[in-house]
XYZ file of C-alpha atoms in Angstrom:
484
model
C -212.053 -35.533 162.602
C -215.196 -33.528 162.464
C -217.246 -32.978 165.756
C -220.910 -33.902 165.211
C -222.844 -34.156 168.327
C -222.199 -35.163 171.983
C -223.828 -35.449 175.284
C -222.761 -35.742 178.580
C -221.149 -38.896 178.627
C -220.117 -39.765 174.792
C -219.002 -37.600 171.738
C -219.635 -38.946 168.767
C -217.110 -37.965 165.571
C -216.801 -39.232 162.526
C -213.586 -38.939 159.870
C -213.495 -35.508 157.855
C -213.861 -37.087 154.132
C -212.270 -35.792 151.128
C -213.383 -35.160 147.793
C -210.505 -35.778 145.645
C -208.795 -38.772 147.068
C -210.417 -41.649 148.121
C -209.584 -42.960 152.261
C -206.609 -45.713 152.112
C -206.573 -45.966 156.254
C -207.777 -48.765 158.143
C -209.664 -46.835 160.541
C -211.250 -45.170 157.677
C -212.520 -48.077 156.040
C -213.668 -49.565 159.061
C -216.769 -46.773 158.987
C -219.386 -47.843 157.103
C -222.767 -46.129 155.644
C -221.328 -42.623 156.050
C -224.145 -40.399 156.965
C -224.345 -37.518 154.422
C -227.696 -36.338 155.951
C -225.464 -35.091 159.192
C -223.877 -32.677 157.071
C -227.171 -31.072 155.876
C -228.242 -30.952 159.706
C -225.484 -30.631 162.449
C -228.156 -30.150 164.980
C -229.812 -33.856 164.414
C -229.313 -36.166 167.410
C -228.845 -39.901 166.587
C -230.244 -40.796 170.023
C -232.774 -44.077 169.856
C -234.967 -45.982 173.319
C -234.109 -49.357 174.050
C -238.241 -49.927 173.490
C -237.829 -48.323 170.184
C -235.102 -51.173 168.978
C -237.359 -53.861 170.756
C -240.503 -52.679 169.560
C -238.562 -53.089 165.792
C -237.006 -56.694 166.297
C -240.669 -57.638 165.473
C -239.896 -56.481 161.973
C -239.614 -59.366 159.755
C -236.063 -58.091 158.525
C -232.508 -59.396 157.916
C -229.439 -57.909 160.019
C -228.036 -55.968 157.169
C -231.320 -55.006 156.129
C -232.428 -54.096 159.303
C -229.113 -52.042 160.039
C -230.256 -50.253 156.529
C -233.565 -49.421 158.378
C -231.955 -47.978 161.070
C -230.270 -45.844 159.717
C -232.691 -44.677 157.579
C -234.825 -44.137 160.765
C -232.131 -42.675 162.424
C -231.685 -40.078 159.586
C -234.953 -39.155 159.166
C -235.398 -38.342 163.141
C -234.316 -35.167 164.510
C -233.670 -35.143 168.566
C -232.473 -31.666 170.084
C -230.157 -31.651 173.020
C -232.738 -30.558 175.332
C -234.452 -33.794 175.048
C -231.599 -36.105 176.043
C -232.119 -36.219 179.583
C -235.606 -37.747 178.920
C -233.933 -40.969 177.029
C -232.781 -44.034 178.332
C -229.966 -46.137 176.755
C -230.146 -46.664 173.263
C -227.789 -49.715 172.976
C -227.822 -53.523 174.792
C -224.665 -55.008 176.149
C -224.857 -57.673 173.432
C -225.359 -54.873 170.746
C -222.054 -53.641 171.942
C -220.428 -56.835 171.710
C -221.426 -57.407 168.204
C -220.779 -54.431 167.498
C -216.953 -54.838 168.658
C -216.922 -58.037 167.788
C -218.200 -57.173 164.063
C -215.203 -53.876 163.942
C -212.559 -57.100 164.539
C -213.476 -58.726 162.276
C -214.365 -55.912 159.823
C -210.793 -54.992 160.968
C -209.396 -58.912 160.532
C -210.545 -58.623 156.864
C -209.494 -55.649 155.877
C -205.703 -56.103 157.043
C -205.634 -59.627 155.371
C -207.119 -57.488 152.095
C -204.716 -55.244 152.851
C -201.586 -57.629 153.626
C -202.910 -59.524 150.226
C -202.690 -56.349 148.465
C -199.199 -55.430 150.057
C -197.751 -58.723 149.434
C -199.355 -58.876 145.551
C -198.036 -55.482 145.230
C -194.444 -56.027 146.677
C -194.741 -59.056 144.156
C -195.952 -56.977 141.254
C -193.565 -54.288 141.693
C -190.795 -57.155 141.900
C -191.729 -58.315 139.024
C -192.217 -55.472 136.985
C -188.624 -54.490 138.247
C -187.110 -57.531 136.764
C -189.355 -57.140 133.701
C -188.302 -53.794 133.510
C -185.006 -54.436 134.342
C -184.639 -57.619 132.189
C -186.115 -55.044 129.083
C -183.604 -52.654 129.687
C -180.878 -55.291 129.158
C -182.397 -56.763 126.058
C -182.512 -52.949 125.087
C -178.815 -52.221 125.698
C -178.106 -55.766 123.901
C -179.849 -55.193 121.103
C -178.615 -51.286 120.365
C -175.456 -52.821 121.045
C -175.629 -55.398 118.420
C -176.886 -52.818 116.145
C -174.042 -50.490 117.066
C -171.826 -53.357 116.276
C -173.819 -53.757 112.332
C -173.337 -50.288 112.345
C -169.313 -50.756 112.711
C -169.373 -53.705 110.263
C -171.339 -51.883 107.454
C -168.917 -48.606 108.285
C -166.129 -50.833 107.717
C -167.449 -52.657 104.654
C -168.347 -48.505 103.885
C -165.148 -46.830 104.620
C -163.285 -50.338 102.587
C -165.291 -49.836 99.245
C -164.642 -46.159 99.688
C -161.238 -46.351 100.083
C -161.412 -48.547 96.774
C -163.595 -46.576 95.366
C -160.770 -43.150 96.050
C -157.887 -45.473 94.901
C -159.673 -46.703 91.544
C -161.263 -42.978 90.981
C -157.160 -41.535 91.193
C -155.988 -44.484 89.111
C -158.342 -43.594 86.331
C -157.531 -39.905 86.883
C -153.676 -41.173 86.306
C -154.490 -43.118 83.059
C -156.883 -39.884 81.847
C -154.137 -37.984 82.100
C -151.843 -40.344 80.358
C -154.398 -40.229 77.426
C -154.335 -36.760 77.183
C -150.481 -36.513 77.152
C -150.739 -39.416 74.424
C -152.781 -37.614 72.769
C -151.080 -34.450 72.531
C -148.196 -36.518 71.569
C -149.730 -37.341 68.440
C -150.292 -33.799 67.024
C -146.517 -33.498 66.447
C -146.393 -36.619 64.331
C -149.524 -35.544 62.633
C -148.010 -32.017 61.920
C -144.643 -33.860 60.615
C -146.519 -36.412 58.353
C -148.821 -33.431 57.067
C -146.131 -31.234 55.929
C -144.187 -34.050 54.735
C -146.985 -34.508 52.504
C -146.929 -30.306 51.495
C -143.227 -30.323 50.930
C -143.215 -33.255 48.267
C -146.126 -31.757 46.741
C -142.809 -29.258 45.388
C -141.549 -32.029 43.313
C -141.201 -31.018 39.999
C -141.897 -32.926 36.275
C -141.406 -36.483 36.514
C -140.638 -36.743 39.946
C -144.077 -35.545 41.461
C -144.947 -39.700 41.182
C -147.347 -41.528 43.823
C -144.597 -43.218 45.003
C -144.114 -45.643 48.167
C -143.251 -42.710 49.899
C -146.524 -41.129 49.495
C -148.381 -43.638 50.176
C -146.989 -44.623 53.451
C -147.164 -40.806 54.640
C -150.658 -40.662 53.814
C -151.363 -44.075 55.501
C -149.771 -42.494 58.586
C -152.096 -39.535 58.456
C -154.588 -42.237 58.378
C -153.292 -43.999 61.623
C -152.672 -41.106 63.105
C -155.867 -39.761 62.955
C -157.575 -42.935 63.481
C -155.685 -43.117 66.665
C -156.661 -39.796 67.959
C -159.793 -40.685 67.285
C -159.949 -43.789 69.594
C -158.025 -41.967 72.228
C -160.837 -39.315 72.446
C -163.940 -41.988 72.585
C -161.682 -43.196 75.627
C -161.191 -40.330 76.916
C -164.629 -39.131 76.846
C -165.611 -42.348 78.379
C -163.146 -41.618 81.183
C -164.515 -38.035 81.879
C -167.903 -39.603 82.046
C -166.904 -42.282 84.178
C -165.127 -40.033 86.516
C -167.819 -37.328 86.349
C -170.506 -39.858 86.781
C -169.317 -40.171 91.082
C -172.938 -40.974 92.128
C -171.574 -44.458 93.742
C -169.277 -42.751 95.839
C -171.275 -39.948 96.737
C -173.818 -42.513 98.073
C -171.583 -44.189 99.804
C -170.044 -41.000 101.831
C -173.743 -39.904 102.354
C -174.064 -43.363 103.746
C -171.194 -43.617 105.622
C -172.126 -39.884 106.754
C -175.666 -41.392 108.411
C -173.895 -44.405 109.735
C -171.581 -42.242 111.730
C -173.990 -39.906 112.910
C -176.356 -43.245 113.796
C -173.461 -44.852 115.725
C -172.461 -41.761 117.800
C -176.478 -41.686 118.696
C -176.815 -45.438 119.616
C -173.487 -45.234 121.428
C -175.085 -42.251 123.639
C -178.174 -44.550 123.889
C -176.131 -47.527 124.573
C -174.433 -45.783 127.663
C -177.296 -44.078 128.963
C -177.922 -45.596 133.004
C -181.068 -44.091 134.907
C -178.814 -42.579 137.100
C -177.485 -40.888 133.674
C -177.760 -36.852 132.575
C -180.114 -35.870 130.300
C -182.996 -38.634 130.256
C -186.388 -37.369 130.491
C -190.203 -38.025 129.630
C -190.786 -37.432 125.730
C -194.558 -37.329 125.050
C -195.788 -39.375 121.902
C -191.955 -40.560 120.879
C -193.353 -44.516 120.697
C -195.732 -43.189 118.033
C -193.003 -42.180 115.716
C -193.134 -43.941 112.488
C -189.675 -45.229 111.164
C -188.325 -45.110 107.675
C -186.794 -48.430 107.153
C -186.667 -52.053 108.743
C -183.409 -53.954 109.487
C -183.456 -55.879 106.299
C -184.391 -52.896 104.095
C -181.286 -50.906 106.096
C -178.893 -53.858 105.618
C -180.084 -53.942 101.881
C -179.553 -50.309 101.257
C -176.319 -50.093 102.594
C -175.163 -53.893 100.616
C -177.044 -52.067 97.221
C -174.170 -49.326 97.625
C -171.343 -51.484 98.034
C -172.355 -53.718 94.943
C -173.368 -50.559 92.790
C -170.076 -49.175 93.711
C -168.390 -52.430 93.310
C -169.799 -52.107 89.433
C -168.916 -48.845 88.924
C -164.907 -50.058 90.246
C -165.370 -52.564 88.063
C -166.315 -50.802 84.970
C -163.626 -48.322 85.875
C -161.056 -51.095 86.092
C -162.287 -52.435 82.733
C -162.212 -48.984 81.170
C -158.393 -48.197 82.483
C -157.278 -51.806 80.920
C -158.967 -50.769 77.775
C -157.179 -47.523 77.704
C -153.633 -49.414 78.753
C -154.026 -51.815 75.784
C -155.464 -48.862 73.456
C -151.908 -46.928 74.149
C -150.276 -49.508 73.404
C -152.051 -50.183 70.427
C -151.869 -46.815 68.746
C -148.088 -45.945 70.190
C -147.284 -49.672 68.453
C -149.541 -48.895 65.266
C -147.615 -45.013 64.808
C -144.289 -46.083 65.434
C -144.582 -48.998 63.246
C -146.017 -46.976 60.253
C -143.592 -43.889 60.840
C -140.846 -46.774 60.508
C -142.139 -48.089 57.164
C -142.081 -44.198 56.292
C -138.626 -44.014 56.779
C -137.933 -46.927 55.629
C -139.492 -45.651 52.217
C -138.007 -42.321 52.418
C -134.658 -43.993 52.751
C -135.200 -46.393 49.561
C -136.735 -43.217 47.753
C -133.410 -41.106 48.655
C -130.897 -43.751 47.765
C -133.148 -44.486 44.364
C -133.339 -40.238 43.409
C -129.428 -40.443 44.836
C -128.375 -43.199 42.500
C -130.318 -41.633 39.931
C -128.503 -38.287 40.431
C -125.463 -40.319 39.857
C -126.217 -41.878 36.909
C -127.393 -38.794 35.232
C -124.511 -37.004 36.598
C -122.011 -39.570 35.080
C -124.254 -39.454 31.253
C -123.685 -35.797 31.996
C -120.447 -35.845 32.062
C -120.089 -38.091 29.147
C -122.517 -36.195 27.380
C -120.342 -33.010 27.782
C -116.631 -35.071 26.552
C -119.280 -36.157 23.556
C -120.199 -32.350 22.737
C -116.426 -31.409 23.334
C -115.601 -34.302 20.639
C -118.057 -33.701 18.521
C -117.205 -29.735 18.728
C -113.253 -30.978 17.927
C -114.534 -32.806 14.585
C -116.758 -30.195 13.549
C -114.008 -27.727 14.068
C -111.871 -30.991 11.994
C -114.055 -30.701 9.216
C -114.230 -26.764 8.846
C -110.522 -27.376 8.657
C -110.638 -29.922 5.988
C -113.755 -28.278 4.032
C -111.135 -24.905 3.942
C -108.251 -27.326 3.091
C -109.846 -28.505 0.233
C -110.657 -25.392 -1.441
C -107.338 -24.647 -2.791
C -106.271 -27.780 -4.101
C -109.860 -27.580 -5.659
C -109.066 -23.892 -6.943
C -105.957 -25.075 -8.430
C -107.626 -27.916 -10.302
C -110.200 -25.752 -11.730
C -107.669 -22.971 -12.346
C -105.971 -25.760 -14.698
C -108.592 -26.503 -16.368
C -109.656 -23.098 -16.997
C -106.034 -22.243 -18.322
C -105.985 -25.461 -20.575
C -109.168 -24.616 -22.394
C -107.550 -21.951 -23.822
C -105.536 -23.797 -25.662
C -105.624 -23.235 -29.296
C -106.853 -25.420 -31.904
C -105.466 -28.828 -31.846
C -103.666 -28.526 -28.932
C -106.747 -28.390 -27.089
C -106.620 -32.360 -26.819
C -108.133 -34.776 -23.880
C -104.862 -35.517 -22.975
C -103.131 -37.331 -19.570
C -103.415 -33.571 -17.704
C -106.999 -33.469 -19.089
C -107.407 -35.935 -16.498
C -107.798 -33.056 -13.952
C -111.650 -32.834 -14.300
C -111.909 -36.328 -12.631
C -109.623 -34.324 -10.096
C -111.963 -31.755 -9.760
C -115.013 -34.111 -9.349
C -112.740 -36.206 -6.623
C -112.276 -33.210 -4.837
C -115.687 -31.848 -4.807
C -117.267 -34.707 -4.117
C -114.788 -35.032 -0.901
C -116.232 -31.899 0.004
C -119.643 -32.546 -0.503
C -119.268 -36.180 1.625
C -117.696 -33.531 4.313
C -119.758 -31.031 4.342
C -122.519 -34.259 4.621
C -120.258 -35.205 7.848
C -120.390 -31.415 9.294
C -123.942 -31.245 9.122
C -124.002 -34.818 10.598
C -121.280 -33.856 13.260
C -123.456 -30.351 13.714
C -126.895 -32.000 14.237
C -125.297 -34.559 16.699
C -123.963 -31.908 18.629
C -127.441 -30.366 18.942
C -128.820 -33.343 20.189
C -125.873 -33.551 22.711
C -126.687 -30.560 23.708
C -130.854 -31.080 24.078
C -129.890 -33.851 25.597
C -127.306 -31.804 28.205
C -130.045 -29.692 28.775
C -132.320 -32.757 29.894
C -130.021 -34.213 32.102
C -129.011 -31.112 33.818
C -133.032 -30.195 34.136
C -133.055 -33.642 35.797
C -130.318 -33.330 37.644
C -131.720 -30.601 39.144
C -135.076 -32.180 39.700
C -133.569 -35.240 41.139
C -131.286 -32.729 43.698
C -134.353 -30.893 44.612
C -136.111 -33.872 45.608
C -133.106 -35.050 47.579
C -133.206 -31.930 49.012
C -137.331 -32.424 49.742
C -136.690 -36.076 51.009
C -133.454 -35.498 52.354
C -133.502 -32.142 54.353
C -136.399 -31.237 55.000
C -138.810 -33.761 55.383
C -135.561 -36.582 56.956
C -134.744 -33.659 59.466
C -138.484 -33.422 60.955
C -138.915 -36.841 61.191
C -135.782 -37.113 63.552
C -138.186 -35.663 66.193
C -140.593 -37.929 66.421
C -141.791 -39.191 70.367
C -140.928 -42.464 71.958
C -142.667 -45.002 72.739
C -143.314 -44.097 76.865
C -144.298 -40.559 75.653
C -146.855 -42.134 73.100
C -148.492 -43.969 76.047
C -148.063 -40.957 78.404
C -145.078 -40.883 80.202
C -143.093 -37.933 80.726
C-alpha cells in the first residue's frame, strides 16, 4: 500500500498498482476510479463540507454520474493540511452506509464472478484434461496401429526378400550350371572338328562325302547351335541377376521401415513423466512426404515388382532347365548317330580290306601260275627247236641228193614236219605273249589292290584309331546339363 494523505483521525491509502500485471485480488478490484491525479500531487487533500455535497444534490445528476462529478471536483481541488482544522465532516451517516453497503455488494458480485470463473475454470481445465488425456490415447492407439502396419509390411518385406535371396541363389546355381554346360561342349566341338581334319587325310577314292561326314559336320552344327542358345541364356541370366533393383528397393525399404518402427516404438512408449520430451518450436508445421495410402502403396508396388522380377527369374531358370536338356539330348543323340556311322563306315572299309586282301591273294597264286606257264612255254618254245633243227637239217641233207634221186618221196614228207613244228611254235610263242601280257595285268592289277589296300588300312586307321579313340571321351549326360 502507498500512503497518500492523513489527518488526525483517518489515513487514507490506496493499493500500490503495477504496470505489468493486471490486480487479480478481491480487495483490489473492489477500488474503483483509481485516482491517477494523486500521483502527480501527493500534497492534494481530498477533504469536502457537508454544505458543499448538499449545496450539489441540487444538481440535476444521476448517482454514477454524480459520483463521476465528484471526483472530478475532488481532483481538481487542492486542500493543504493546514486547512483541515477549519472543515467539518465531509461524509453523512447514510453516505457511509451506502457506501458499505455498496463495497458488499460490489464484494457479493465479484466473488460470485469469481466463484463462476473458478468453477468454469476447474470445469475447463477438467475438460481439457480429459480432452487432452483422451488425445493422448487416440495418439498412442493410432502410432500403435501404425507400428503394428509397420510389422506387417516388414514381414510381407523381410518374406519377399527372403524369396527374393532364395530365387536370386537358385538362378546363380543354374548360371553356373550353364556355364559348366557350356564348357562341356568345347570338348565335343574340338573332337567333332578334328574328326573332320583327320578324314580330310583320306586318300584317292576314299576321300568320299560319306555318312560319316555328314553326321560329323551336322554335329558341328548342333554343337554350335547349342552353344549358341546356352550363351543368349546365359546372358539373360547375368542380366537378370545384375539387374537387383527389386531387391535393392526392397532392403532400402525394409531399411526405412526398421528405422520408422524403432522411432514410433520410442514414441509409442513415451509417458509425460518420460526422459527426453521437450517443447519443439514449429514441428506441427512440418510438411510430410507421403499419406497412408501412398505409404501402403509404395511398399505393396515393391512386393509386386519384386514378385515379377521372381517370377521372370523362375521362368528364365525353367527355360534354362529344359534348354540343358534340350542341347545335352540333341549332342548326345547326334554324337550317337556319329558313331553309329563311323562304326558302319569301319566295318564297310574293314570288309572291303578283306575282300581286296583275299583278290590279292588270288591275284598273287594267278601271277605265280601264270609265271609257271610262261616259264612252261619257254620250256616248250626251247624244246621245240631241236626237233625243228633236225627236220630242217633233213631236208637240207636230202636236197643234195643227186639227180633222180632227188624225188618227193615218203621222207620228203618232212617239210609238212617242219611247217607242224613251226607253226607249234608260232601258236606258243602266241600263248607266251598271251601268258606274258596277262601277267602284266596281274601285276597292274596287284599294284591296285595293294594301293587300295593301303588306302582302305589308312582309313581304318583314320576311322578306327584316331578319330574312334577321341570320341571315347565324350561327357555324360549330368555333365552336359552341369553337374559335376
Amino acid at each position: 500500500m502507498e500512503l497518500l494523505g492523513s489527518t488526525l483521525t483517518t489515513t487514507y491509502a490506496r493499493p500500490k498498482t503495477s504496470h505489468f500485471l493486471p490486480a487479480i485480488s478481491t480487495m483490489a478490484s473492489s477500488y474503483r476510479n483509481t485516482q491517477p491525479a494523486l500521483l502527480r500531487s501527493p500534497s492534494a487533500n481530498m477533504w469536502r463540507t457537508n454544505s458543499y455535497y448538499k449545496s450539489s444534490s441540487a444538481l440535476p445528476l444521476t448517482s454514477s454520474t454524480q459520483r463521476d462529478h465528484f471526483d472530478l471536483v475532488r481532483a481538481n481541488t487542492t486542500f493543504y493540511p493546514s486547512n483541515r482544522t477549519l472543515l467539518t465532516n465531509r461524509y453523512t451517516p447514510d453516505d457511509w452506509y451506502k457506501s458499505n453497503h455498496s463495497n458488499y455488494r460490489e464484494s457479493e458480485s465479484s466473488r460470485k464472478s469469481a466463484e463462476r470463473l473458478r468453477k468454469d475454470t476447474i470445469r475447463l481445465m477438467q475438460d481439457k484434461e480429459q480432452l487432452t488425456r483422451r488425445t493422448q490415447e487416440n495418439t498412442s492407439k493410432n502410432i500403435a496401429e501404425r507400428v503394428n502396419d509397420i510389422v506387417f509390411w516388414r514381414s510381407e518385406l523381410s518374406h519377399e526378400i527372403d524369396n527374393m535371396v532364395t530365387e536370386i541363389a537358385a538362378l546363380s546355381e543354374v548360371k553356373k550350371r550353364l556355364e559348366r554346360a557350356l564348357a562341356e561342349t568345347e570338348g565335343p566341338l574340338k573332337v567333332s572338328q578334328e574328326c573332320l581334319y583327320h578324314r580330310e587325310k583320306r586318300m584317292s577314292i576314299d576321300l568320299v562325302r560319306d555318312d560319316v561326314e555328314k553326321d560329323l559336320i551336322k554335329e558341328v552344327e548342333v554343337i554350335k547351335s547349342c552353344q549358341e542358345r546356352m550363351r543368349r541364356h546365359l546372358d539373360r541370366a547375368i542380366a537378370q541377376l545384375s539387374n537387383r533393383a527389386a531387391q535393392h528397393e526392397l532392403e532400402k525399404d525394409m531399411s526405412d521401415k526398421v528405422s520408422a518402427q524403432r522411432i514410433d516404438d520410442r514414441c509409442h512408449h513415451l509417458r509425460n513423466t518420460s526422459d527426453g520430451i521437450g517443447y519443439y518450436r514449429g514441428i506441427d508445421r512440418i510438411d510430410h512426404v507421403s499419406l497412408p495410402d501412398t505409404w501402403s502403396k509404395f511398399t505393396d508396388d515393391n512386393i509386386l515388382h519384386s514378385q515379377s522380377e521372381r517370377a521372370n527369374s523362375h521362368k528364365l531358370r525353367d527355360e534354362i532347365e529344359i534348354l540343358l536338356n534340350t542341347t545335352s539330348n540333341e549332342m548326345w543323340n547326334q554324337f550317337n548317330n556319329a558313331n553309329v556311322a563311323f562304326t558302319n563306315r569301319i566295318s564297310e572299309t574293314a570288309d572291303a580290306k578283306n575282300n581286296l586282301q583275299a583278290h590279292l591273294a588270288k591275284t598273287l597264286q594267278e601271277i605265280f601260275q601264270t609265271e609257271m606257264l610262261i616259264e612252261s612255254l619257254k620250256k616248250a618254245l626251247r624244246d621245240k627247236e631241236n626237233p625243228l633243227k633236225v627236220a630242217q637239217t633233213r631236208l637240207e641233207e636230202r636236197t643234195r641228193r643227186p639227180n633222180v634221186e632227188l624225188c618227193r618221196d615218203n621222207p620228203h614228207h618232212l617239210v609238212g614236219e617242219v611247217r607242224e613244228i613251226e607253226d607249234t611254235i608260232q601258236k606258243l610263242q602266241e600263248r607266251l605273249m598271251e601268258a606274258e601280257n596277262a601277267l602284266q595285268i596281274l601285276v597292274k592289277t596287284k599294284v591296285t589292290l595293294e594301293h587300295d589296300l593301303s588306302i582302305k588300312a589308312h582309313s581304318l586307321f583314320l576311322d578306327q584309331e584316331k578319330c574312334m579313340g577321341m570320341r571315347k571321351s565324350f561327357p555324360s549326360l549330368p555333365r552336359l546339363v552341369g553337374y559335376t
